[in-house]
Amino acid sequence: MRDIAFIFFLAAVVCVTSGMGCGIQMAISEDHLLAPAHAHLNLVGWTTLALFGLYYRLTPAAAQGILPRVHAGLAILGVAFMTPGIAMVIVGGSPALASAGAILTLASMLLFLVTVARYGLGAAA
């Protein structure tokens, strides 16, 4: 199985590729109604997930055990729920999916905060 840094980077690249597709579709159609969903997909999906992957690559001790996998699950599910949830709210739907995604994303970031506080940054000297 691939390591946790790879999982985060793979998810990040899927997000940015999807985000680019959404951006191109908005540009071609000249309909930017869903720009907030597109922005969250790129910011939370591409940028945040990629930064998590970099952290775990630079801090190997933090990449061990079950917590990094829980972190990945929360982070990836957060993006997967939040982005379409935001789009649904924009077109008049329920905020439930966006809210669930936001809560998962917050839980992911809180777990990352604990991880960074515990392991610091970089390999142990």
CSV table of N, CA, C and O in Angstrom, one decimal:
chain,number,residue,atom,x,y,z
A,1,MET,N,0.8,-1.2,0.0
A,1,MET,CA,0.0,0.0,0.0
A,1,MET,C,0.9,1.3,0.0
A,1,MET,O,2.0,1.3,0.6
A,2,ARG,N,0.4,2.3,-0.6
A,2,ARG,CA,1.1,3.5,-0.7
A,2,ARG,C,1.1,4.2,0.7
A,2,ARG,O,0.2,4.0,1.5
A,3,ASP,N,2.1,5.1,0.9
A,3,ASP,CA,2.2,5.7,2.2
A,3,ASP,C,1.2,6.9,2.3
A,3,ASP,O,0.6,7.3,1.3
A,4,ILE,N,1.1,7.5,3.4
A,4,ILE,CA,0.1,8.5,3.7
A,4,ILE,C,0.3,9.8,2.9
A,4,ILE,O,-0.6,10.4,2.4
A,5,ALA,N,1.6,10.1,2.7
A,5,ALA,CA,1.9,11.3,1.9
A,5,ALA,C,1.4,11.1,0.4
A,5,ALA,O,0.8,12.0,-0.2
A,6,PHE,N,1.6,9.9,-0.1
A,6,PHE,CA,1.1,9.6,-1.5
A,6,PHE,C,-0.4,9.7,-1.5
A,6,PHE,O,-1.0,10.3,-2.5
A,7,ILE,N,-1.1,9.2,-0.5
A,7,ILE,CA,-2.6,9.2,-0.5
A,7,ILE,C,-3.1,10.7,-0.5
A,7,ILE,O,-4.0,11.0,-1.3
A,8,PHE,N,-2.5,11.5,0.3
A,8,PHE,CA,-2.8,12.9,0.3
A,8,PHE,C,-2.5,13.6,-1.0
A,8,PHE,O,-3.4,14.3,-1.5
A,9,PHE,N,-1.4,13.3,-1.6
A,9,PHE,CA,-1.0,13.9,-2.9
A,9,PHE,C,-1.9,13.4,-4.0
A,9,PHE,O,-2.4,14.2,-4.9
A,10,LEU,N,-2.3,12.2,-4.0
A,10,LEU,CA,-3.2,11.6,-5.0
A,10,LEU,C,-4.5,12.3,-4.9
A,10,LEU,O,-5.1,12.8,-5.9
A,11,ALA,N,-5.1,12.4,-3.7
A,11,ALA,CA,-6.3,13.1,-3.5
A,11,ALA,C,-6.3,14.6,-3.9
A,11,ALA,O,-7.2,15.1,-4.6
A,12,ALA,N,-5.1,15.2,-3.6
A,12,ALA,CA,-4.9,16.6,-4.0
A,12,ALA,C,-5.0,16.8,-5.5
A,12,ALA,O,-5.6,17.7,-6.0
A,13,VAL,N,-4.3,15.9,-6.2
A,13,VAL,CA,-4.2,16.0,-7.7
A,13,VAL,C,-5.6,15.7,-8.3
A,13,VAL,O,-6.0,16.4,-9.3
A,14,VAL,N,-6.3,14.8,-7.7
A,14,VAL,CA,-7.7,14.6,-8.2
A,14,VAL,C,-8.5,15.8,-8.0
A,14,VAL,O,-9.3,16.2,-8.9
A,15,CYS,N,-8.4,16.5,-6.9
A,15,CYS,CA,-9.1,17.7,-6.6
A,15,CYS,C,-8.8,18.8,-7.6
A,15,CYS,O,-9.7,19.5,-8.1
A,16,VAL,N,-7.5,19.0,-7.8
A,16,VAL,CA,-7.1,20.2,-8.7
A,16,VAL,C,-7.5,19.9,-10.1
A,16,VAL,O,-7.9,20.8,-10.8
A,17,THR,N,-7.4,18.6,-10.5
A,17,THR,CA,-7.8,18.3,-11.9
A,17,THR,C,-9.3,18.5,-12.0
A,17,THR,O,-9.8,19.1,-13.0
A,18,SER,N,-10.1,18.1,-11.1
A,18,SER,CA,-11.5,18.4,-11.1
A,18,SER,C,-11.8,19.9,-11.0
A,18,SER,O,-12.7,20.4,-11.7
A,19,GLY,N,-11.1,20.6,-10.2
A,19,GLY,CA,-11.3,22.0,-10.1
A,19,GLY,C,-11.0,22.7,-11.4
A,19,GLY,O,-11.6,23.7,-11.8
A,20,MET,N,-9.9,22.3,-12.1
A,20,MET,CA,-9.6,22.9,-13.4
A,20,MET,C,-10.7,22.6,-14.4
A,20,MET,O,-11.1,23.5,-15.1
A,21,GLY,N,-11.2,21.4,-14.3
A,21,GLY,CA,-12.4,21.1,-15.2
A,21,GLY,C,-13.6,22.0,-15.0
A,21,GLY,O,-14.2,22.5,-15.9
A,22,CYS,N,-13.9,22.2,-13.7
A,22,CYS,CA,-15.0,23.0,-13.3
A,22,CYS,C,-14.7,24.5,-13.8
A,22,CYS,O,-15.6,25.1,-14.3
A,23,GLY,N,-13.5,24.9,-13.6
A,23,GLY,CA,-13.1,26.3,-14.0
A,23,GLY,C,-13.2,26.5,-15.5
A,23,GLY,O,-13.7,27.5,-16.0
A,24,ILE,N,-12.8,25.5,-16.2
A,24,ILE,CA,-12.8,25.6,-17.7
A,24,ILE,C,-14.3,25.6,-18.1
A,24,ILE,O,-14.7,26.4,-19.0
A,25,GLN,N,-15.1,24.8,-17.5
A,25,GLN,CA,-16.5,24.7,-17.8
A,25,GLN,C,-17.2,26.1,-17.5
A,25,GLN,O,-18.0,26.6,-18.3
A,26,MET,N,-16.9,26.7,-16.4
A,26,MET,CA,-17.4,28.0,-16.1
A,26,MET,C,-17.0,29.0,-17.1
A,26,MET,O,-17.8,29.9,-17.5
A,27,ALA,N,-15.7,29.0,-17.5
A,27,ALA,CA,-15.2,30.0,-18.4
A,27,ALA,C,-15.9,29.8,-19.8
A,27,ALA,O,-16.3,30.8,-20.4
A,28,ILE,N,-16.0,28.6,-20.3
A,28,ILE,CA,-16.7,28.3,-21.6
A,28,ILE,C,-18.1,28.8,-21.6
A,28,ILE,O,-18.6,29.4,-22.5
A,29,SER,N,-18.8,28.4,-20.5
A,29,SER,CA,-20.3,28.7,-20.4
A,29,SER,C,-20.5,30.2,-20.0
A,29,SER,O,-21.7,30.7,-20.1
A,30,GLU,N,-19.5,30.9,-19.5
A,30,GLU,CA,-19.6,32.2,-18.9
A,30,GLU,C,-20.6,32.2,-17.8
A,30,GLU,O,-21.3,33.3,-17.5
A,31,ASP,N,-20.8,31.1,-17.1
A,31,ASP,CA,-21.7,31.0,-15.9
A,31,ASP,C,-20.8,30.7,-14.7
A,31,ASP,O,-20.3,29.6,-14.6
A,32,HIS,N,-20.6,31.7,-13.9
A,32,HIS,CA,-19.7,31.5,-12.7
A,32,HIS,C,-20.5,31.3,-11.4
A,32,HIS,O,-19.9,31.6,-10.3
A,33,LEU,N,-21.7,30.9,-11.5
A,33,LEU,CA,-22.6,30.7,-10.3
A,33,LEU,C,-21.9,29.8,-9.3
A,33,LEU,O,-22.0,30.1,-8.1
A,34,LEU,N,-21.3,28.8,-9.7
A,34,LEU,CA,-20.7,27.8,-8.8
A,34,LEU,C,-19.2,28.1,-8.4
A,34,LEU,O,-18.5,27.2,-7.9
A,35,ALA,N,-18.8,29.3,-8.6
A,35,ALA,CA,-17.4,29.7,-8.3
A,35,ALA,C,-17.0,29.4,-6.8
A,35,ALA,O,-15.9,28.9,-6.6
A,36,PRO,N,-17.9,29.6,-5.9
A,36,PRO,CA,-17.5,29.3,-4.5
A,36,PRO,C,-17.2,27.8,-4.3
A,36,PRO,O,-16.3,27.4,-3.6
A,37,ALA,N,-18.0,26.9,-4.9
A,37,ALA,CA,-17.7,25.5,-4.8
A,37,ALA,C,-16.3,25.2,-5.5
A,37,ALA,O,-15.5,24.4,-5.0
A,38,HIS,N,-16.1,25.8,-6.7
A,38,HIS,CA,-14.8,25.6,-7.4
A,38,HIS,C,-13.7,26.1,-6.5
A,38,HIS,O,-12.6,25.4,-6.4
A,39,ALA,N,-13.8,27.2,-5.9
A,39,ALA,CA,-12.8,27.8,-5.0
A,39,ALA,C,-12.5,26.8,-3.8
A,39,ALA,O,-11.3,26.6,-3.5
A,40,HIS,N,-13.5,26.3,-3.2
A,40,HIS,CA,-13.3,25.4,-2.1
A,40,HIS,C,-12.6,24.1,-2.5
A,40,HIS,O,-11.8,23.5,-1.8
A,41,LEU,N,-13.0,23.6,-3.7
A,41,LEU,CA,-12.4,22.4,-4.2
A,41,LEU,C,-10.9,22.6,-4.4
A,41,LEU,O,-10.1,21.7,-4.1
A,42,ASN,N,-10.5,23.8,-4.9
A,42,ASN,CA,-9.1,24.1,-5.2
A,42,ASN,C,-8.4,24.4,-3.9
A,42,ASN,O,-7.2,23.9,-3.7
A,43,LEU,N,-9.0,25.2,-3.0
A,43,LEU,CA,-8.3,25.6,-1.8
A,43,LEU,C,-8.2,24.4,-0.8
A,43,LEU,O,-7.1,24.1,-0.3
A,44,VAL,N,-9.3,23.9,-0.4
A,44,VAL,CA,-9.4,22.8,0.6
A,44,VAL,C,-8.9,21.5,0.0
A,44,VAL,O,-8.2,20.8,0.6
A,45,GLY,N,-9.3,21.2,-1.2
A,45,GLY,CA,-8.9,20.0,-1.9
A,45,GLY,C,-7.4,20.0,-2.3
A,45,GLY,O,-6.6,19.2,-1.8
A,46,TRP,N,-7.1,20.8,-3.2
A,46,TRP,CA,-5.7,20.8,-3.8
A,46,TRP,C,-4.7,21.3,-2.7
A,46,TRP,O,-3.8,20.6,-2.4
A,47,THR,N,-4.9,22.6,-2.3
A,47,THR,CA,-3.8,23.2,-1.5
A,47,THR,C,-3.7,22.5,-0.1
A,47,THR,O,-2.6,22.1,0.3
A,48,THR,N,-4.8,22.3,0.6
A,48,THR,CA,-4.7,21.8,2.0
A,48,THR,C,-4.2,20.3,1.9
A,48,THR,O,-3.3,19.9,2.7
A,49,LEU,N,-4.8,19.5,1.1
A,49,LEU,CA,-4.4,18.1,1.0
A,49,LEU,C,-2.9,18.0,0.6
A,49,LEU,O,-2.2,17.1,1.2
A,50,ALA,N,-2.5,18.8,-0.3
A,50,ALA,CA,-1.1,18.7,-0.7
A,50,ALA,C,-0.2,19.1,0.4
A,50,ALA,O,0.9,18.5,0.6
A,51,LEU,N,-0.6,20.2,1.2
A,51,LEU,CA,0.3,20.6,2.3
A,51,LEU,C,0.3,19.5,3.4
A,51,LEU,O,1.4,19.2,4.0
A,52,PHE,N,-0.8,18.8,3.6
A,52,PHE,CA,-0.8,17.7,4.5
A,52,PHE,C,0.2,16.6,4.0
A,52,PHE,O,1.0,16.1,4.8
A,53,GLY,N,0.2,16.3,2.7
A,53,GLY,CA,1.1,15.3,2.2
A,53,GLY,C,2.6,15.7,2.4
A,53,GLY,O,3.4,14.9,2.7
A,54,LEU,N,2.8,17.0,2.1
A,54,LEU,CA,4.2,17.5,2.3
A,54,LEU,C,4.6,17.3,3.8
A,54,LEU,O,5.8,16.9,4.1
A,55,TYR,N,3.7,17.7,4.7
A,55,TYR,CA,4.1,17.6,6.1
A,55,TYR,C,4.4,16.1,6.5
A,55,TYR,O,5.4,15.9,7.1
A,56,TYR,N,3.6,15.2,6.0
A,56,TYR,CA,3.9,13.8,6.4
A,56,TYR,C,5.1,13.3,5.7
A,56,TYR,O,5.8,12.4,6.3
A,57,ARG,N,5.5,13.8,4.5
A,57,ARG,CA,6.7,13.4,3.9
A,57,ARG,C,7.9,14.0,4.7
A,57,ARG,O,8.9,13.3,4.9
A,58,LEU,N,7.8,15.2,5.2
A,58,LEU,CA,8.9,15.9,5.9
A,58,LEU,C,9.0,15.4,7.3
A,58,LEU,O,10.1,15.6,8.0
A,59,THR,N,7.9,14.8,7.9
A,59,THR,CA,7.9,14.4,9.3
A,59,THR,C,7.5,13.0,9.4
A,59,THR,O,6.4,12.6,9.7
A,60,PRO,N,8.4,12.1,9.1
A,60,PRO,CA,8.1,10.6,9.0
A,60,PRO,C,7.5,10.0,10.3
A,60,PRO,O,6.7,9.2,10.2
A,61,ALA,N,7.9,10.5,11.4
A,61,ALA,CA,7.4,10.0,12.7
A,61,ALA,C,5.9,10.2,12.8
A,61,ALA,O,5.1,9.4,13.3
A,62,ALA,N,5.4,11.4,12.3
A,62,ALA,CA,4.0,11.7,12.3
A,62,ALA,C,3.2,10.8,11.3
A,62,ALA,O,2.0,10.7,11.5
A,63,ALA,N,3.8,10.2,10.4
A,63,ALA,CA,3.2,9.5,9.3
A,63,ALA,C,2.9,8.0,9.7
A,63,ALA,O,2.3,7.3,9.0
A,64,GLN,N,3.3,7.6,10.9
A,64,GLN,CA,3.2,6.3,11.4
A,64,GLN,C,1.9,6.1,12.2
A,64,GLN,O,1.4,7.0,12.8
A,65,GLY,N,1.3,4.9,12.1
A,65,GLY,CA,0.2,4.5,12.9
A,65,GLY,C,-1.2,4.8,12.3
A,65,GLY,O,-1.2,5.1,11.1
A,66,ILE,N,-2.2,4.7,13.0
A,66,ILE,CA,-3.6,4.9,12.5
A,66,ILE,C,-4.0,6.3,12.3
A,66,ILE,O,-4.8,6.6,11.5
A,67,LEU,N,-3.5,7.2,13.2
A,67,LEU,CA,-4.0,8.6,13.1
A,67,LEU,C,-3.8,9.3,11.8
A,67,LEU,O,-4.7,10.0,11.4
A,68,PRO,N,-2.7,9.1,11.1
A,68,PRO,CA,-2.6,9.8,9.8
A,68,PRO,C,-3.7,9.3,8.8
A,68,PRO,O,-4.2,10.0,8.0
A,69,ARG,N,-4.0,8.0,8.9
A,69,ARG,CA,-5.1,7.5,8.0
A,69,ARG,C,-6.5,8.0,8.4
A,69,ARG,O,-7.3,8.3,7.6
A,70,VAL,N,-6.7,8.1,9.7
A,70,VAL,CA,-7.9,8.8,10.2
A,70,VAL,C,-8.0,10.2,9.6
A,70,VAL,O,-9.0,10.7,9.1
A,71,HIS,N,-6.8,10.9,9.7
A,71,HIS,CA,-6.7,12.3,9.2
A,71,HIS,C,-7.1,12.3,7.8
A,71,HIS,O,-7.8,13.2,7.3
A,72,ALA,N,-6.5,11.4,7.0
A,72,ALA,CA,-6.8,11.4,5.5
A,72,ALA,C,-8.2,11.1,5.3
A,72,ALA,O,-8.8,11.8,4.4
A,73,GLY,N,-8.8,10.2,6.0
A,73,GLY,CA,-10.2,9.9,5.8
A,73,GLY,C,-11.1,11.1,6.1
A,73,GLY,O,-12.0,11.5,5.3
A,74,LEU,N,-10.8,11.8,7.2
A,74,LEU,CA,-11.6,13.0,7.5
A,74,LEU,C,-11.4,14.1,6.5
A,74,LEU,O,-12.4,14.7,6.0
A,75,ALA,N,-10.2,14.3,6.1
A,75,ALA,CA,-9.9,15.4,5.2
A,75,ALA,C,-10.5,15.2,3.8
A,75,ALA,O,-11.1,16.0,3.2
A,76,ILE,N,-10.3,13.9,3.3
A,76,ILE,CA,-10.8,13.6,1.9
A,76,ILE,C,-12.3,13.6,1.9
A,76,ILE,O,-13.0,14.1,1.0
A,77,LEU,N,-12.9,13.0,2.9
A,77,LEU,CA,-14.4,13.0,3.0
A,77,LEU,C,-14.9,14.4,3.2
A,77,LEU,O,-16.0,14.8,2.6
A,78,GLY,N,-14.2,15.2,3.9
A,78,GLY,CA,-14.6,16.6,4.1
A,78,GLY,C,-14.7,17.4,2.8
A,78,GLY,O,-15.7,18.0,2.5
A,79,VAL,N,-13.7,17.2,1.9
A,79,VAL,CA,-13.7,17.9,0.6
A,79,VAL,C,-14.8,17.2,-0.3
A,79,VAL,O,-15.6,17.9,-0.9
A,80,ALA,N,-14.9,15.9,-0.2
A,80,ALA,CA,-15.9,15.2,-1.0
A,80,ALA,C,-17.4,15.6,-0.7
A,80,ALA,O,-18.2,15.6,-1.5
A,81,PHE,N,-17.6,15.9,0.6
A,81,PHE,CA,-19.0,16.3,1.0
A,81,PHE,C,-19.2,17.8,0.8
A,81,PHE,O,-20.2,18.3,0.4
A,82,MET,N,-18.2,18.6,1.2
A,82,MET,CA,-18.3,20.1,1.2
A,82,MET,C,-18.5,20.7,-0.2
A,82,MET,O,-19.4,21.5,-0.4
A,83,THR,N,-17.7,20.2,-1.1
A,83,THR,CA,-17.7,20.9,-2.4
A,83,THR,C,-19.1,20.7,-3.1
A,83,THR,O,-19.7,21.7,-3.5
A,84,PRO,N,-19.6,19.5,-3.3
A,84,PRO,CA,-20.9,19.4,-3.9
A,84,PRO,C,-22.0,20.0,-3.0
A,84,PRO,O,-23.0,20.5,-3.5
A,85,GLY,N,-21.8,19.9,-1.7
A,85,GLY,CA,-22.7,20.5,-0.7
A,85,GLY,C,-22.9,22.0,-1.0
A,85,GLY,O,-24.0,22.6,-0.9
A,86,ILE,N,-21.7,22.7,-1.2
A,86,ILE,CA,-21.8,24.2,-1.5
A,86,ILE,C,-22.5,24.4,-2.8
A,86,ILE,O,-23.4,25.3,-2.8
A,87,ALA,N,-22.3,23.6,-3.8
A,87,ALA,CA,-23.0,23.8,-5.1
A,87,ALA,C,-24.5,23.6,-4.9
A,87,ALA,O,-25.3,24.3,-5.4
A,88,MET,N,-24.8,22.6,-4.0
A,88,MET,CA,-26.3,22.4,-3.8
A,88,MET,C,-26.9,23.6,-3.1
A,88,MET,O,-28.0,23.9,-3.4
A,89,VAL,N,-26.2,24.1,-2.1
A,89,VAL,CA,-26.8,25.3,-1.4
A,89,VAL,C,-26.9,26.5,-2.4
A,89,VAL,O,-28.0,27.2,-2.4
A,90,ILE,N,-26.0,26.7,-3.3
A,90,ILE,CA,-26.0,27.8,-4.2
A,90,ILE,C,-27.3,27.7,-5.1
A,90,ILE,O,-27.9,28.7,-5.4
A,91,VAL,N,-27.6,26.5,-5.5
A,91,VAL,CA,-28.8,26.3,-6.4
A,91,VAL,C,-30.1,26.1,-5.6
A,91,VAL,O,-31.1,25.8,-6.2
A,92,GLY,N,-30.0,26.3,-4.3
A,92,GLY,CA,-31.3,26.3,-3.5
A,92,GLY,C,-31.5,25.1,-2.7
A,92,GLY,O,-32.6,24.9,-2.1
A,93,GLY,N,-30.6,24.2,-2.6
A,93,GLY,CA,-30.7,23.0,-1.9
A,93,GLY,C,-30.4,23.1,-0.4
A,93,GLY,O,-30.1,24.2,0.1
A,94,SER,N,-30.5,22.0,0.3
A,94,SER,CA,-30.2,21.9,1.7
A,94,SER,C,-28.7,22.1,2.0
A,94,SER,O,-27.9,21.6,1.3
A,95,PRO,N,-28.4,22.8,3.1
A,95,PRO,CA,-27.0,22.9,3.5
A,95,PRO,C,-26.4,21.7,4.3
A,95,PRO,O,-25.3,21.8,4.7
A,96,ALA,N,-27.2,20.6,4.4
A,96,ALA,CA,-26.7,19.5,5.2
A,96,ALA,C,-25.4,18.9,4.7
A,96,ALA,O,-24.5,18.7,5.6
A,97,LEU,N,-25.3,18.7,3.4
A,97,LEU,CA,-24.0,18.1,2.9
A,97,LEU,C,-22.8,19.0,3.1
A,97,LEU,O,-21.7,18.6,3.5
A,98,ALA,N,-23.0,20.3,2.8
A,98,ALA,CA,-22.0,21.3,3.0
A,98,ALA,C,-21.6,21.4,4.5
A,98,ALA,O,-20.4,21.5,4.8
A,99,SER,N,-22.6,21.3,5.4
A,99,SER,CA,-22.3,21.4,6.8
A,99,SER,C,-21.5,20.2,7.3
A,99,SER,O,-20.6,20.3,8.0
A,100,ALA,N,-21.9,19.0,6.8
A,100,ALA,CA,-21.2,17.8,7.2
A,100,ALA,C,-19.8,17.9,6.7
A,100,ALA,O,-18.9,17.5,7.4
A,101,GLY,N,-19.6,18.3,5.5
A,101,GLY,CA,-18.2,18.5,4.9
A,101,GLY,C,-17.4,19.4,5.7
A,101,GLY,O,-16.2,19.2,6.0
A,102,ALA,N,-18.0,20.6,6.1
A,102,ALA,CA,-17.3,21.6,6.9
A,102,ALA,C,-16.9,21.0,8.3
A,102,ALA,O,-15.8,21.2,8.7
A,103,ILE,N,-17.8,20.2,8.9
A,103,ILE,CA,-17.5,19.6,10.2
A,103,ILE,C,-16.3,18.6,10.1
A,103,ILE,O,-15.4,18.6,10.9
A,104,LEU,N,-16.4,17.8,9.0
A,104,LEU,CA,-15.3,16.8,8.8
A,104,LEU,C,-14.0,17.5,8.5
A,104,LEU,O,-12.9,17.1,9.0
A,105,THR,N,-14.0,18.6,7.7
A,105,THR,CA,-12.8,19.4,7.4
A,105,THR,C,-12.2,20.0,8.7
A,105,THR,O,-11.0,20.0,8.9
A,106,LEU,N,-13.1,20.5,9.5
A,106,LEU,CA,-12.6,21.1,10.8
A,106,LEU,C,-12.0,20.0,11.7
A,106,LEU,O,-11.0,20.2,12.3
A,107,ALA,N,-12.7,18.8,11.8
A,107,ALA,CA,-12.1,17.7,12.6
A,107,ALA,C,-10.8,17.3,12.0
A,107,ALA,O,-9.8,17.1,12.8
A,108,SER,N,-10.6,17.3,10.7
A,108,SER,CA,-9.4,17.0,10.1
A,108,SER,C,-8.3,18.0,10.5
A,108,SER,O,-7.2,17.6,10.8
A,109,MET,N,-8.6,19.3,10.5
A,109,MET,CA,-7.6,20.3,10.8
A,109,MET,C,-7.3,20.2,12.3
A,109,MET,O,-6.1,20.5,12.7
A,110,LEU,N,-8.3,19.9,13.2
A,110,LEU,CA,-8.0,19.8,14.6
A,110,LEU,C,-7.0,18.6,14.9
A,110,LEU,O,-6.1,18.7,15.7
A,111,LEU,N,-7.3,17.5,14.2
A,111,LEU,CA,-6.4,16.4,14.3
A,111,LEU,C,-5.0,16.7,13.8
A,111,LEU,O,-4.0,16.4,14.4
A,112,PHE,N,-4.9,17.5,12.7
A,112,PHE,CA,-3.6,18.0,12.2
A,112,PHE,C,-2.9,18.9,13.2
A,112,PHE,O,-1.7,18.8,13.4
A,113,LEU,N,-3.7,19.8,13.9
A,113,LEU,CA,-3.1,20.6,14.9
A,113,LEU,C,-2.5,19.8,16.0
A,113,LEU,O,-1.3,20.1,16.4
A,114,VAL,N,-3.2,18.8,16.4
A,114,VAL,CA,-2.6,17.9,17.5
A,114,VAL,C,-1.4,17.2,17.0
A,114,VAL,O,-0.4,17.1,17.7
A,115,THR,N,-1.4,16.8,15.7
A,115,THR,CA,-0.2,16.1,15.2
A,115,THR,C,1.0,17.0,15.1
A,115,THR,O,2.1,16.6,15.5
A,116,VAL,N,0.8,18.2,14.6
A,116,VAL,CA,1.9,19.1,14.5
A,116,VAL,C,2.4,19.5,15.9
A,116,VAL,O,3.7,19.5,16.1
A,117,ALA,N,1.6,19.7,16.8
A,117,ALA,CA,2.0,20.0,18.2
A,117,ALA,C,2.8,18.8,18.8
A,117,ALA,O,3.7,19.1,19.5
A,118,ARG,N,2.4,17.6,18.4
A,118,ARG,CA,3.0,16.4,19.0
A,118,ARG,C,4.4,16.1,18.3
A,118,ARG,O,5.4,15.8,19.0
A,119,TYR,N,4.5,16.3,17.0
A,119,TYR,CA,5.7,15.8,16.3
A,119,TYR,C,6.5,17.0,15.8
A,119,TYR,O,7.6,16.7,15.3
A,120,GLY,N,6.0,18.2,15.8
A,120,GLY,CA,6.8,19.3,15.2
A,120,GLY,C,6.9,19.2,13.7
A,120,GLY,O,6.0,18.6,13.1
A,121,LEU,N,8.0,19.7,13.2
A,121,LEU,CA,8.2,19.7,11.7
A,121,LEU,C,9.5,19.1,11.4
A,121,LEU,O,10.5,19.6,11.9
A,122,GLY,N,9.5,18.2,10.5
A,122,GLY,CA,10.8,17.6,10.1
A,122,GLY,C,11.2,16.3,10.8
A,122,GLY,O,10.6,16.0,11.8
A,123,ALA,N,12.1,15.7,10.3
A,123,ALA,CA,12.6,14.4,10.9
A,123,ALA,C,13.4,14.8,12.2
A,123,ALA,O,14.0,15.8,12.3
A,124,ALA,N,13.3,13.8,13.1
A,124,ALA,CA,14.0,14.0,14.4
A,124,ALA,C,15.5,14.0,14.2
A,124,ALA,O,16.0,13.3,13.4
A,125,ALA,N,16.1,14.9,14.9
A,125,ALA,CA,17.6,15.0,14.7
A,125,ALA,C,18.3,13.9,15.5
A,125,ALA,O,17.9,13.3,16.4
